[in-house]
mmCIF file of C-alpha atoms in Angstrom:
data_model
loop_
_atom_site.group_PDB
_atom_site.id
_atom_site.type_symbol
_atom_site.label_atom_id
_atom_site.label_comp_id
_atom_site.label_asym_id
_atom_site.label_seq_id
_atom_site.Cartn_x
_atom_site.Cartn_y
_atom_site.Cartn_z
ATOM 1 C CA MET A 1 143.208 73.625 29.691
ATOM 2 C CA SER A 2 145.274 76.514 30.936
ATOM 3 C CA ASN A 3 147.250 76.435 34.069
ATOM 4 C CA SER A 4 146.951 72.526 34.347
ATOM 5 C CA GLU A 5 149.235 69.983 35.647
ATOM 6 C CA SER A 6 149.112 66.185 35.614
ATOM 7 C CA VAL A 7 150.073 64.305 38.761
ATOM 8 C CA PRO A 8 150.428 60.454 38.535
ATOM 9 C CA PHE A 9 149.512 58.582 41.568
ATOM 10 C CA THR A 10 149.046 54.969 42.629
ATOM 11 C CA SER A 11 146.133 54.457 44.857
ATOM 12 C CA PRO A 12 146.242 52.280 47.990
ATOM 13 C CA PRO A 13 144.678 48.887 47.740
ATOM 14 C CA SER A 14 141.943 49.936 50.012
ATOM 15 C CA ILE A 15 140.068 51.720 47.246
ATOM 16 C CA ILE A 16 140.355 48.894 44.744
ATOM 17 C CA ALA A 17 137.043 47.972 43.289
ATOM 18 C CA GLN A 18 134.786 45.693 45.451
ATOM 19 C CA GLU A 19 135.010 42.659 43.164
ATOM 20 C CA ARG A 20 138.739 42.413 43.257
ATOM 21 C CA GLU A 21 139.784 39.294 45.402
ATOM 22 C CA SER A 22 143.508 40.107 45.713
ATOM 23 C CA TYR A 23 144.834 43.163 47.580
ATOM 24 C CA ALA A 24 148.091 42.910 45.713
ATOM 25 C CA ILE A 25 146.780 44.792 42.759
ATOM 26 C CA THR A 26 146.791 48.663 42.816
ATOM 27 C CA LEU A 27 145.059 51.053 40.484
ATOM 28 C CA LYS A 28 147.000 54.094 39.081
ATOM 29 C CA TRP A 29 145.238 57.444 38.708
ATOM 30 C CA ASP A 30 146.213 60.646 37.050
ATOM 31 C CA PHE A 31 145.378 63.926 38.891
ATOM 32 C CA LEU A 32 144.861 66.870 36.524
ATOM 33 C CA LYS A 33 144.665 70.253 38.066
ATOM 34 C CA THR A 34 142.534 72.784 36.175
ATOM 35 C CA ASP A 35 141.251 76.268 36.759
ATOM 36 C CA ASN A 36 137.979 74.864 38.142
ATOM 37 C CA GLY A 37 139.258 71.985 40.162
ATOM 38 C CA TRP A 38 140.760 68.533 39.715
ATOM 39 C CA HIS A 39 140.018 65.693 37.240
ATOM 40 C CA ILE A 40 140.971 62.153 38.430
ATOM 41 C CA THR A 41 141.411 59.636 35.596
ATOM 42 C CA SER A 42 142.354 55.960 35.518
ATOM 43 C CA VAL A 43 145.680 55.463 33.861
ATOM 44 C CA GLU A 44 144.536 52.120 32.580
ATOM 45 C CA THR A 45 141.177 52.943 31.088
ATOM 46 C CA GLY A 46 141.149 56.750 30.755
ATOM 47 C CA HIS A 47 137.790 56.867 32.674
ATOM 48 C CA TYR A 48 137.050 59.700 35.093
ATOM 49 C CA LEU A 49 136.378 59.230 38.747
ATOM 50 C CA ALA A 50 133.018 60.836 39.433
ATOM 51 C CA VAL A 51 130.141 61.026 41.914
ATOM 52 C CA GLU A 52 126.766 59.659 40.965
ATOM 53 C CA GLY A 53 123.700 59.836 43.083
ATOM 54 C CA ARG A 54 120.129 61.352 43.522
ATOM 55 C CA ARG A 55 119.998 64.983 44.517
ATOM 56 C CA ASN A 56 117.896 66.775 47.148
ATOM 57 C CA THR A 57 115.980 69.997 46.359
ATOM 58 C CA ASP A 58 118.889 72.009 47.369
ATOM 59 C CA ASN A 59 121.014 70.169 44.775
ATOM 60 C CA ARG A 60 122.955 68.422 47.459
ATOM 61 C CA TYR A 61 123.742 64.716 47.233
ATOM 62 C CA ALA A 62 121.412 62.488 49.149
ATOM 63 C CA ASP A 63 121.931 59.038 50.660
ATOM 64 C CA GLY A 64 123.049 56.443 48.212
ATOM 65 C CA THR A 65 125.645 58.574 46.583
ATOM 66 C CA ARG A 66 128.620 56.531 45.195
ATOM 67 C CA VAL A 67 131.871 56.964 43.377
ATOM 68 C CA ILE A 68 131.896 55.611 39.871
ATOM 69 C CA ALA A 69 134.027 55.437 36.737
ATOM 70 C CA THR A 70 132.687 57.369 33.773
ATOM 71 C CA LYS A 71 133.602 58.700 30.371
ATOM 72 C CA GLU A 72 132.247 62.175 31.208
ATOM 73 C CA PRO A 73 134.693 64.652 32.857
ATOM 74 C CA TYR A 74 134.008 65.350 36.564
ATOM 75 C CA THR A 75 135.496 68.094 38.648
ATOM 76 C CA TRP A 76 136.578 67.514 42.245
ATOM 77 C CA ASP A 77 137.392 70.209 44.849
ATOM 78 C CA VAL A 78 140.620 69.721 46.860
ATOM 79 C CA SER A 79 140.762 70.818 50.550
ATOM 80 C CA SER A 80 144.288 72.271 50.848
ATOM 81 C CA GLU A 81 144.124 72.936 54.543
ATOM 82 C CA SER A 82 143.202 69.237 55.174
ATOM 83 C CA VAL A 83 146.317 67.922 53.541
ATOM 84 C CA HIS A 84 148.820 66.869 56.150
ATOM 85 C CA GLN A 85 152.060 65.355 54.765
ATOM 86 C CA SER A 86 152.999 64.043 58.218
ATOM 87 C CA GLN A 87 149.882 61.971 58.368
ATOM 88 C CA GLY A 88 150.655 60.570 54.894
ATOM 89 C CA ILE A 89 147.774 62.151 53.131
ATOM 90 C CA ALA A 90 148.388 63.089 49.477
ATOM 91 C CA PHE A 91 145.022 64.366 48.429
ATOM 92 C CA ARG A 92 141.628 64.873 50.049
ATOM 93 C CA PHE A 93 138.894 65.527 47.532
ATOM 94 C CA LEU A 94 135.564 66.999 48.686
ATOM 95 C CA VAL A 95 132.374 65.747 47.059
ATOM 96 C CA PRO A 96 130.534 68.696 45.630
ATOM 97 C CA GLY A 97 127.423 69.524 47.619
ATOM 98 C CA ALA A 98 127.976 66.855 50.155
ATOM 99 C CA ASN A 99 129.767 66.723 53.567
ATOM 100 C CA GLN A 100 131.991 63.763 52.529
ATOM 101 C CA ALA A 101 135.408 63.324 51.080
ATOM 102 C CA LEU A 102 137.595 60.917 49.086
ATOM 103 C CA GLU A 103 141.119 60.572 50.383
ATOM 104 C CA PHE A 104 144.213 59.361 48.560
ATOM 105 C CA CYS A 105 147.180 58.793 50.821
ATOM 106 C CA TYR A 106 150.839 57.750 50.510
ATOM 107 C CA HIS A 107 150.595 54.818 52.951
ATOM 108 C CA GLY A 108 146.890 54.133 52.904
ATOM 109 C CA VAL A 109 143.613 55.770 53.445
ATOM 110 C CA LEU A 110 143.273 57.827 56.635
ATOM 111 C CA ARG A 111 139.968 57.783 58.493
ATOM 112 C CA GLU A 112 139.231 58.895 62.027
ATOM 113 C CA GLY A 113 142.913 59.419 62.708
ATOM 114 C CA ARG A 114 143.992 55.964 61.649
ATOM 115 C CA ILE A 115 146.066 55.042 58.577
ATOM 116 C CA TRP A 116 144.587 51.849 57.244
ATOM 117 C CA GLU A 117 147.838 50.696 55.636
ATOM 118 C CA SER A 118 149.120 50.057 59.138
ATOM 119 C CA LEU A 119 146.362 47.549 59.687
ATOM 120 C CA PRO A 120 146.712 43.884 58.570
ATOM 121 C CA LYS A 121 145.200 43.622 55.025
ATOM 122 C CA ASN A 122 142.531 41.219 56.147
ATOM 123 C CA GLN A 123 141.375 43.704 58.777
ATOM 124 C CA TRP A 124 140.943 46.724 56.573
ATOM 125 C CA PRO A 125 137.545 48.381 57.300
ATOM 126 C CA GLN A 126 135.312 49.256 54.408
ATOM 127 C CA GLN A 127 136.481 52.495 52.656
ATOM 128 C CA GLN A 128 134.207 55.542 53.019
ATOM 129 C CA TRP A 129 134.181 55.888 49.167
ATOM 130 C CA GLU A 130 134.815 52.943 46.948
ATOM 131 C CA LEU A 131 135.153 52.745 43.162
ATOM 132 C CA ASP A 132 131.812 51.157 42.491
ATOM 133 C CA GLU A 133 131.918 48.628 39.724
ATOM 134 C CA ILE A 134 128.182 48.009 39.574
ATOM 135 C CA LYS A 135 127.625 46.873 36.023
ATOM 136 C CA LYS A 136 125.146 48.503 33.644
ATOM 137 C CA VAL A 137 122.782 46.019 31.848
ATOM 138 C CA ALA A 138 121.147 46.499 28.343
ATOM 139 C CA VAL A 139 118.168 44.211 27.890
ATOM 140 C CA ILE A 140 117.203 43.398 24.287
ATOM 141 C CA ILE A 141 113.943 41.445 23.700
ATOM 142 C CA GLY A 142 113.477 39.964 20.152
ATOM 143 C CA THR A 143 116.135 38.862 17.737
ATOM 144 C CA GLY A 144 114.668 40.389 14.719
ATOM 145 C CA SER A 145 111.529 40.026 12.505
ATOM 146 C CA ASP A 146 110.726 38.267 9.294
ATOM 147 C CA ALA A 147 114.349 38.042 8.383
ATOM 148 C CA ALA A 148 116.218 34.725 7.968
ATOM 149 C CA GLU A 149 117.227 33.345 11.333
ATOM 150 C CA GLY A 150 120.849 33.540 10.591
ATOM 151 C CA ALA A 151 120.580 37.353 9.689
ATOM 152 C CA ALA A 152 118.527 38.021 12.820
ATOM 153 C CA ALA A 153 121.038 36.442 15.048
ATOM 154 C CA ALA A 154 123.922 38.199 13.322
ATOM 155 C CA TYR A 155 122.212 41.556 13.867
ATOM 156 C CA VAL A 156 121.551 41.081 17.574
ATOM 157 C CA SER A 157 124.997 39.676 17.903
ATOM 158 C CA GLY A 158 126.295 42.878 16.277
ATOM 159 C CA TYR A 159 124.210 44.916 18.887
ATOM 160 C CA SER A 160 125.641 42.813 21.748
ATOM 161 C CA ARG A 161 129.285 43.254 20.592
ATOM 162 C CA PHE A 162 128.767 47.085 20.275
ATOM 163 C CA PHE A 163 127.047 47.387 23.704
ATOM 164 C CA THR A 164 129.610 45.250 25.574
ATOM 165 C CA ARG A 165 132.303 47.436 24.109
ATOM 166 C CA ALA A 166 130.431 50.477 25.442
ATOM 167 C CA GLY A 167 130.591 48.877 28.905
ATOM 168 C CA TYR A 168 127.289 47.009 29.227
ATOM 169 C CA VAL A 169 126.308 43.588 30.126
ATOM 170 C CA VAL A 170 123.837 42.355 27.580
ATOM 171 C CA ALA A 171 120.693 40.302 28.255
ATOM 172 C CA ILE A 172 118.676 39.010 25.376
ATOM 173 C CA LEU A 173 115.119 37.606 25.614
ATOM 174 C CA ASP A 174 113.456 35.779 22.727
ATOM 175 C CA ILE A 175 111.382 32.685 21.860
ATOM 176 C CA GLN A 176 113.432 29.522 22.424
ATOM 177 C CA GLY A 177 114.482 28.199 19.048
ATOM 178 C CA GLU A 178 117.427 27.791 16.775
ATOM 179 C CA THR A 179 118.023 31.542 16.477
ATOM 180 C CA VAL A 180 118.498 31.966 20.284
ATOM 181 C CA LYS A 181 120.715 28.864 20.290
ATOM 182 C CA GLN A 182 122.910 30.144 17.407
ATOM 183 C CA LEU A 183 123.022 33.605 19.043
ATOM 184 C CA GLN A 184 124.282 32.084 22.337
ATOM 185 C CA ARG A 185 126.983 30.269 20.452
ATOM 186 C CA GLU A 186 128.159 33.523 19.010
ATOM 187 C CA LEU A 187 128.079 35.297 22.320
ATOM 188 C CA ASP A 188 130.145 32.508 23.907
ATOM 189 C CA TYR A 189 133.017 33.574 21.595
ATOM 190 C CA MET A 190 133.065 37.102 22.776
ATOM 191 C CA ILE A 191 136.093 37.764 24.849
ATOM 192 C CA ASP A 192 135.929 39.859 28.061
ATOM 193 C CA ALA A 193 132.243 40.377 27.636
ATOM 194 C CA GLU A 194 129.084 39.360 29.467
ATOM 195 C CA ALA A 195 126.082 38.498 27.373
ATOM 196 C CA VAL A 196 123.388 36.072 28.171
ATOM 197 C CA THR A 197 120.338 34.799 26.332
ATOM 198 C CA PHE A 198 117.073 34.100 28.209
ATOM 199 C CA PRO A 199 114.663 31.792 26.091
ATOM 200 C CA MET A 200 110.900 32.466 26.407
ATOM 201 C CA GLN A 201 108.004 30.117 25.641
ATOM 202 C CA SER A 202 105.956 32.788 23.994
ATOM 203 C CA PHE A 203 105.195 36.506 23.805
ATOM 204 C CA SER A 204 102.396 36.295 26.393
ATOM 205 C CA LEU A 205 102.489 38.677 29.223
ATOM 206 C CA GLU A 206 103.113 35.892 31.724
ATOM 207 C CA ALA A 207 106.102 34.558 29.754
ATOM 208 C CA ILE A 208 107.640 37.963 29.431
ATOM 209 C CA ALA A 209 107.174 38.560 33.121
ATOM 210 C CA GLU A 210 108.691 35.147 34.011
ATOM 211 C CA SER A 211 111.691 35.690 31.614
ATOM 212 C CA CYS A 212 112.352 39.110 33.058
ATOM 213 C CA LYS A 213 112.302 37.619 36.619
ATOM 214 C CA THR A 214 114.863 35.038 35.572
ATOM 215 C CA MET A 215 116.981 37.746 34.072
ATOM 216 C CA LYS A 216 116.767 39.873 37.223
ATOM 217 C CA ASP A 217 117.723 36.981 39.360
ATOM 218 C CA ARG A 218 120.800 36.457 37.072
ATOM 219 C CA PHE A 219 121.713 40.154 37.351
ATOM 220 C CA PRO A 220 120.862 41.125 40.974
ATOM 221 C CA SER A 221 120.611 44.811 41.818
ATOM 222 C CA SER A 222 123.466 44.446 44.387
ATOM 223 C CA SER A 223 125.961 44.136 41.388
ATOM 224 C CA TYR A 224 123.965 45.223 38.312
ATOM 225 C CA ASP A 225 121.771 48.200 37.269
ATOM 226 C CA ILE A 226 119.402 47.706 34.442
ATOM 227 C CA ARG A 227 119.873 50.902 32.471
ATOM 228 C CA VAL A 228 118.590 50.101 29.052
ATOM 229 C CA GLY A 229 115.695 48.168 27.556
ATOM 230 C CA ILE A 230 115.310 47.675 23.785
ATOM 231 C CA TRP A 231 111.969 46.330 22.266
ATOM 232 C CA ASN A 232 113.329 44.674 19.113
ATOM 233 C CA VAL A 233 110.292 42.616 18.305
ATOM 234 C CA GLN A 234 108.537 42.840 14.875
ATOM 235 C CA GLN A 235 106.335 40.198 13.217
ATOM 236 C CA PRO A 236 104.629 41.479 10.052
ATOM 237 C CA PHE A 237 101.331 39.898 8.935
ATOM 238 C CA LEU A 238 101.126 40.700 5.265
ATOM 239 C CA LYS A 239 97.881 39.524 3.834
ATOM 240 C CA ARG A 240 95.011 40.953 1.885
ATOM 241 C CA PHE A 241 92.375 42.313 4.198
ATOM 242 C CA LEU A 242 89.666 39.801 3.223
ATOM 243 C CA SER A 243 92.194 37.005 3.719
ATOM 244 C CA LEU A 244 92.921 37.992 7.327
ATOM 245 C CA THR A 245 91.441 35.752 10.114
ATOM 246 C CA SER A 246 90.562 36.764 13.667
ATOM 247 C CA GLU A 247 93.535 34.673 14.721
ATOM 248 C CA ASP A 248 95.866 36.703 12.477
ATOM 249 C CA LEU A 249 94.581 39.992 14.067
ATOM 250 C CA GLU A 250 94.913 38.721 17.583
ATOM 251 C CA LYS A 251 98.386 37.301 16.968
ATOM 252 C CA SER A 252 99.649 40.597 15.391
ATOM 253 C CA ALA A 253 98.261 42.624 18.191
ATOM 254 C CA GLN A 254 99.732 40.312 20.889
ATOM 255 C CA ILE A 255 103.199 40.124 19.467
ATOM 256 C CA ASN A 256 103.588 43.620 18.050
ATOM 257 C CA SER A 257 101.986 45.774 20.756
ATOM 258 C CA ILE A 258 100.338 44.065 23.727
ATOM 259 C CA ALA A 259 103.520 42.183 24.742
ATOM 260 C CA ALA A 260 105.358 45.568 24.638
ATOM 261 C CA PHE A 261 103.196 46.772 27.513
ATOM 262 C CA GLU A 262 104.518 44.077 29.827
ATOM 263 C CA PHE A 263 108.094 44.585 28.786
ATOM 264 C CA ALA A 264 107.774 48.218 29.323
ATOM 265 C CA ARG A 265 106.189 47.611 32.737
ATOM 266 C CA GLN A 266 109.060 45.293 33.696
ATOM 267 C CA MET A 267 111.777 47.737 32.540
ATOM 268 C CA ILE A 268 110.262 50.947 33.898
ATOM 269 C CA THR A 269 109.640 49.245 37.337
ATOM 270 C CA THR A 270 113.225 48.188 37.522
ATOM 271 C CA MET A 271 114.562 51.506 36.396
ATOM 272 C CA ARG A 272 112.571 53.403 38.897
ATOM 273 C CA SER A 273 114.284 51.384 41.593
ATOM 274 C CA ASN A 274 117.711 52.342 40.467
ATOM 275 C CA THR A 275 119.153 54.340 43.364
ATOM 276 C CA SER A 276 121.155 56.829 41.306
ATOM 277 C CA LEU A 277 121.157 58.817 38.104
ATOM 278 C CA GLU A 278 123.783 58.059 35.583
ATOM 279 C CA ALA A 279 126.797 60.376 35.464
ATOM 280 C CA GLY A 280 126.843 62.317 32.177
ATOM 281 C CA ASN A 281 123.165 62.071 31.236
ATOM 282 C CA GLY A 282 121.215 62.243 34.488
ATOM 283 C CA LYS A 283 118.991 59.321 33.684
ATOM 284 C CA LYS A 284 117.709 56.316 35.674
ATOM 285 C CA GLY A 285 117.325 54.496 32.316
ATOM 286 C CA THR A 286 116.474 54.447 28.609
ATOM 287 C CA LEU A 287 113.602 52.422 27.044
ATOM 288 C CA ILE A 288 113.745 52.100 23.260
ATOM 289 C CA PHE A 289 110.930 50.819 21.090
ATOM 290 C CA ARG A 290 111.802 49.700 17.489
ATOM 291 C CA GLY A 291 109.090 50.725 15.079
ATOM 292 C CA ALA A 292 108.695 50.530 11.262
ATOM 293 C CA THR A 293 107.260 52.443 8.372
ATOM 294 C CA ALA A 294 104.009 50.674 9.225
ATOM 295 C CA SER A 295 104.062 52.746 12.474
ATOM 296 C CA LEU A 296 103.463 55.857 10.408
ATOM 297 C CA GLU A 297 101.230 54.816 7.570
ATOM 298 C CA GLY A 298 99.058 51.927 6.469
ATOM 299 C CA LYS A 299 99.571 50.245 3.090
ATOM 300 C CA ILE A 300 98.198 47.491 1.128
ATOM 301 C CA PHE A 301 98.661 44.173 2.917
ATOM 302 C CA THR A 302 99.296 45.761 6.281
ATOM 303 C CA SER A 303 95.782 45.861 7.643
ATOM 304 C CA ALA A 304 96.799 43.640 10.605
ATOM 305 C CA PHE A 305 100.378 44.874 11.093
ATOM 306 C CA SER A 306 99.967 48.676 10.876
ATOM 307 C CA PRO A 307 97.211 48.978 13.616
ATOM 308 C CA ALA A 308 99.559 47.147 15.995
ATOM 309 C CA MET A 309 102.564 49.256 15.073
ATOM 310 C CA PHE A 310 100.503 52.438 15.455
ATOM 311 C CA ALA A 311 99.564 51.315 18.965
ATOM 312 C CA LEU A 312 103.249 50.624 19.789
ATOM 313 C CA ARG A 313 104.184 54.113 18.632
ATOM 314 C CA SER A 314 101.388 55.556 20.770
ATOM 315 C CA LEU A 315 102.474 53.614 23.756
ATOM 316 C CA SER A 316 106.093 54.931 23.388
ATOM 317 C CA GLN A 317 104.655 58.473 23.220
ATOM 318 C CA CYS A 318 102.545 58.061 26.272
ATOM 319 C CA LEU A 319 105.372 56.654 28.314
ATOM 320 C CA ASN A 320 107.777 59.322 27.168
ATOM 321 C CA LYS A 321 105.458 62.006 28.595
ATOM 322 C CA GLU A 322 104.603 60.091 31.763
ATOM 323 C CA PHE A 323 108.063 59.091 32.974
ATOM 324 C CA ALA A 324 110.299 61.871 31.710
ATOM 325 C CA SER A 325 109.773 63.568 35.034
ATOM 326 C CA GLU A 326 111.217 60.510 36.704
ATOM 327 C CA ASN A 327 114.420 60.724 34.612
ATOM 328 C CA ILE A 328 113.357 57.690 32.441
ATOM 329 C CA HIS A 329 113.911 58.325 28.692
ATOM 330 C CA VAL A 330 111.421 56.567 26.379
ATOM 331 C CA THR A 331 112.060 56.768 22.719
ATOM 332 C CA HIS A 332 110.788 55.242 19.421
ATOM 333 C CA VAL A 333 113.005 54.289 16.541
ATOM 334 C CA ILE A 334 111.618 53.749 12.929
ATOM 335 C CA THR A 335 113.679 51.082 11.091
ATOM 336 C CA ASP A 336 112.193 48.476 8.837
ATOM 337 C CA SER A 337 112.622 44.672 8.931
ATOM 338 C CA LEU A 338 116.110 43.260 8.180
ATOM 339 C CA SER A 339 114.869 41.544 5.065
ATOM 340 C CA SER A 340 114.062 44.968 3.535
ATOM 341 C CA ASN A 341 117.734 45.506 2.831
ATOM 342 C CA ASP A 342 119.434 42.235 3.642
ATOM 343 C CA SER A 343 118.699 38.927 2.141
ATOM 344 C CA GLY A 344 119.862 37.187 5.226
ATOM 345 C CA VAL A 345 122.495 35.394 3.120
ATOM 346 C CA LYS A 346 124.460 37.959 1.253
ATOM 347 C CA THR A 347 125.090 41.658 2.327
ATOM 348 C CA PRO A 348 124.633 44.132 -0.403
ATOM 349 C CA GLU A 349 127.969 45.363 -1.782
ATOM 350 C CA ASN A 350 126.617 48.902 -2.300
ATOM 351 C CA GLU A 351 127.392 50.814 0.965
ATOM 352 C CA ASP A 352 124.366 53.078 0.160
ATOM 353 C CA LEU A 353 122.055 50.081 0.511
ATOM 354 C CA ARG A 354 123.656 48.418 3.618
ATOM 355 C CA ARG A 355 122.197 48.691 7.032
ATOM 356 C CA LYS A 356 124.835 47.755 9.576
ATOM 357 C CA ALA A 357 124.046 46.400 13.039
ATOM 358 C CA GLU A 358 126.778 48.600 14.503
ATOM 359 C CA SER A 359 125.383 51.782 12.806
ATOM 360 C CA LEU A 360 121.910 51.047 14.422
ATOM 361 C CA ALA A 361 123.487 50.328 17.727
ATOM 362 C CA LYS A 362 125.357 53.620 17.479
ATOM 363 C CA ALA A 363 122.089 55.407 16.984
ATOM 364 C CA TYR A 364 120.694 53.642 19.975
ATOM 365 C CA LEU A 365 123.712 54.636 22.075
ATOM 366 C CA TYR A 366 123.281 58.246 20.893
ATOM 367 C CA LEU A 367 119.727 58.141 22.395
ATOM 368 C CA ILE A 368 120.934 56.471 25.588
ATOM 369 C CA GLU A 369 123.770 59.043 26.209
ATOM 370 C CA GLN A 370 121.543 62.039 25.401
ATOM 371 C CA ASP A 371 121.580 64.685 28.173
ATOM 372 C CA ARG A 372 118.233 65.172 29.976
ATOM 373 C CA SER A 373 118.179 68.720 28.820
ATOM 374 C CA ALA A 374 117.600 67.682 25.192
ATOM 375 C CA TRP A 375 115.897 64.273 24.710
ATOM 376 C CA THR A 376 114.829 62.825 21.399
ATOM 377 C CA TRP A 377 111.474 60.946 21.289
ATOM 378 C CA GLU A 378 111.516 59.580 17.712
ATOM 379 C CA LEU A 379 114.301 58.716 15.123
ATOM 380 C CA ASP A 380 113.759 57.521 11.559
ATOM 381 C CA LEU A 381 116.771 55.436 10.462
ATOM 382 C CA ARG A 382 117.316 54.300 6.854
ATOM 383 C CA PRO A 383 120.061 53.515 4.454
ATOM 384 C CA THR A 384 120.995 56.324 1.955
ATOM 385 C CA GLN A 385 119.170 54.449 -0.826
ATOM 386 C CA SER A 386 116.291 52.029 -0.827
ATOM 387 C CA SER A 387 117.009 48.564 -1.901
ATOM 388 C CA PRO A 388 115.991 47.646 -5.561
ATOM 389 C CA LYS A 389 114.508 44.430 -4.232
ATOM 390 C CA ARG A 390 112.376 46.331 -1.718
ATOM 391 C CA ALA A 391 111.196 48.840 -4.365
ATOM 392 C CA LEU A 392 110.385 45.913 -6.690
ATOM 393 C CA ARG A 393 108.442 44.053 -3.979
ATOM 394 C CA LEU A 394 106.323 47.256 -3.275
ATOM 395 C CA GLU A 395 105.610 47.644 -7.022
ATOM 396 C CA LEU A 396 104.479 44.053 -7.189
ATOM 397 C CA LEU A 397 102.164 44.477 -4.189
ATOM 398 C CA ASP A 398 100.707 47.609 -5.774
ATOM 399 C CA LEU A 399 100.112 45.676 -9.078
ATOM 400 C CA LEU A 400 98.456 42.777 -7.280
ATOM 401 C CA SER A 401 96.094 45.123 -5.585
ATOM 402 C CA LYS A 402 95.116 46.622 -8.991
ATOM 403 C CA VAL A 403 94.619 43.171 -10.364
ATOM 404 C CA ASP A 404 92.191 42.410 -7.367
ATOM 405 C CA ASP A 405 90.205 45.502 -8.179
ATOM 406 C CA ILE A 406 89.805 44.434 -11.862
ATOM 407 C CA LEU A 407 88.769 41.002 -10.888
#
């Protein structure tokens, strides 16, 4: 940027994040002056200091506005006539569109004529603007599909590692079993990350509601915002039509679509209660449904599976249209079961056949970070080439259907 200068500055302890117990630690900030204003960045993380909050009709910040750390650049205005060196004020930044300011001082934070540094540390009043460390939560329900348990756990573990690196706390909901236990063991080894599993008894509406309540109790709104929900449940029922039972149909519908209604209800209700929009994308939250090829077309042996997946896709489309006006982004991602390209034991050596958990997570994060001026409803994600095993399986299914016709 032209005509810019960087000014390093160590902030007073009074604007240290709320969760810090010791006032002995200080945060260091860089102040970058540009043609349009100032950028404030953390020396430690490189994150920008920004304002997040809902806006009134005149585009001014309403109640509930807070200062946050974000990866997106944010421009502050500096009030030069308000800078008084004799009072120890180094910078006073005005919040755009609001009658409030953030003050950085040489000897503390000045408010109502008092320099807080002069007070005993245990008597410091609450600062007008604090760096808010409310954590973002990504909720993933389902650890996979018909893949081997180890592969399913490995994929969701990969999602979790990616999202924690992106700054999220991860909550994982699934049926209690060995996969969930294995997943929790893997998550326990993650350093400097918060990821928790919440076992469920079934995919009934009541079980999902109960598990979501437990999860929300673990991550209270005073310290956490649920910003992402990912429906990762798939249970194919691959049988010949005449071999299907009413129980098969009911189970497929319950697991693959009806249960998604309750998960969506829980996520959307929670996202609507978020008091602010995310800096950078202007959202209250993102809800992602994982679909499959069966969501787009019916094939032999998918008479129970495809109708349920059609319903899931339709649900995502309805919710996308209904809640976009409330700044909640609902999207649908086509990606087939893990066993389509992964044996669950050995990963294909050919890079064109491999589907990596991190690659899928990157696509999800791309959707999550989309600006509200250009939202995607549906993505179709596949490896460059189709697995020979998958192609052979489809050919065999085709052949079996022809044999049935002959017989």
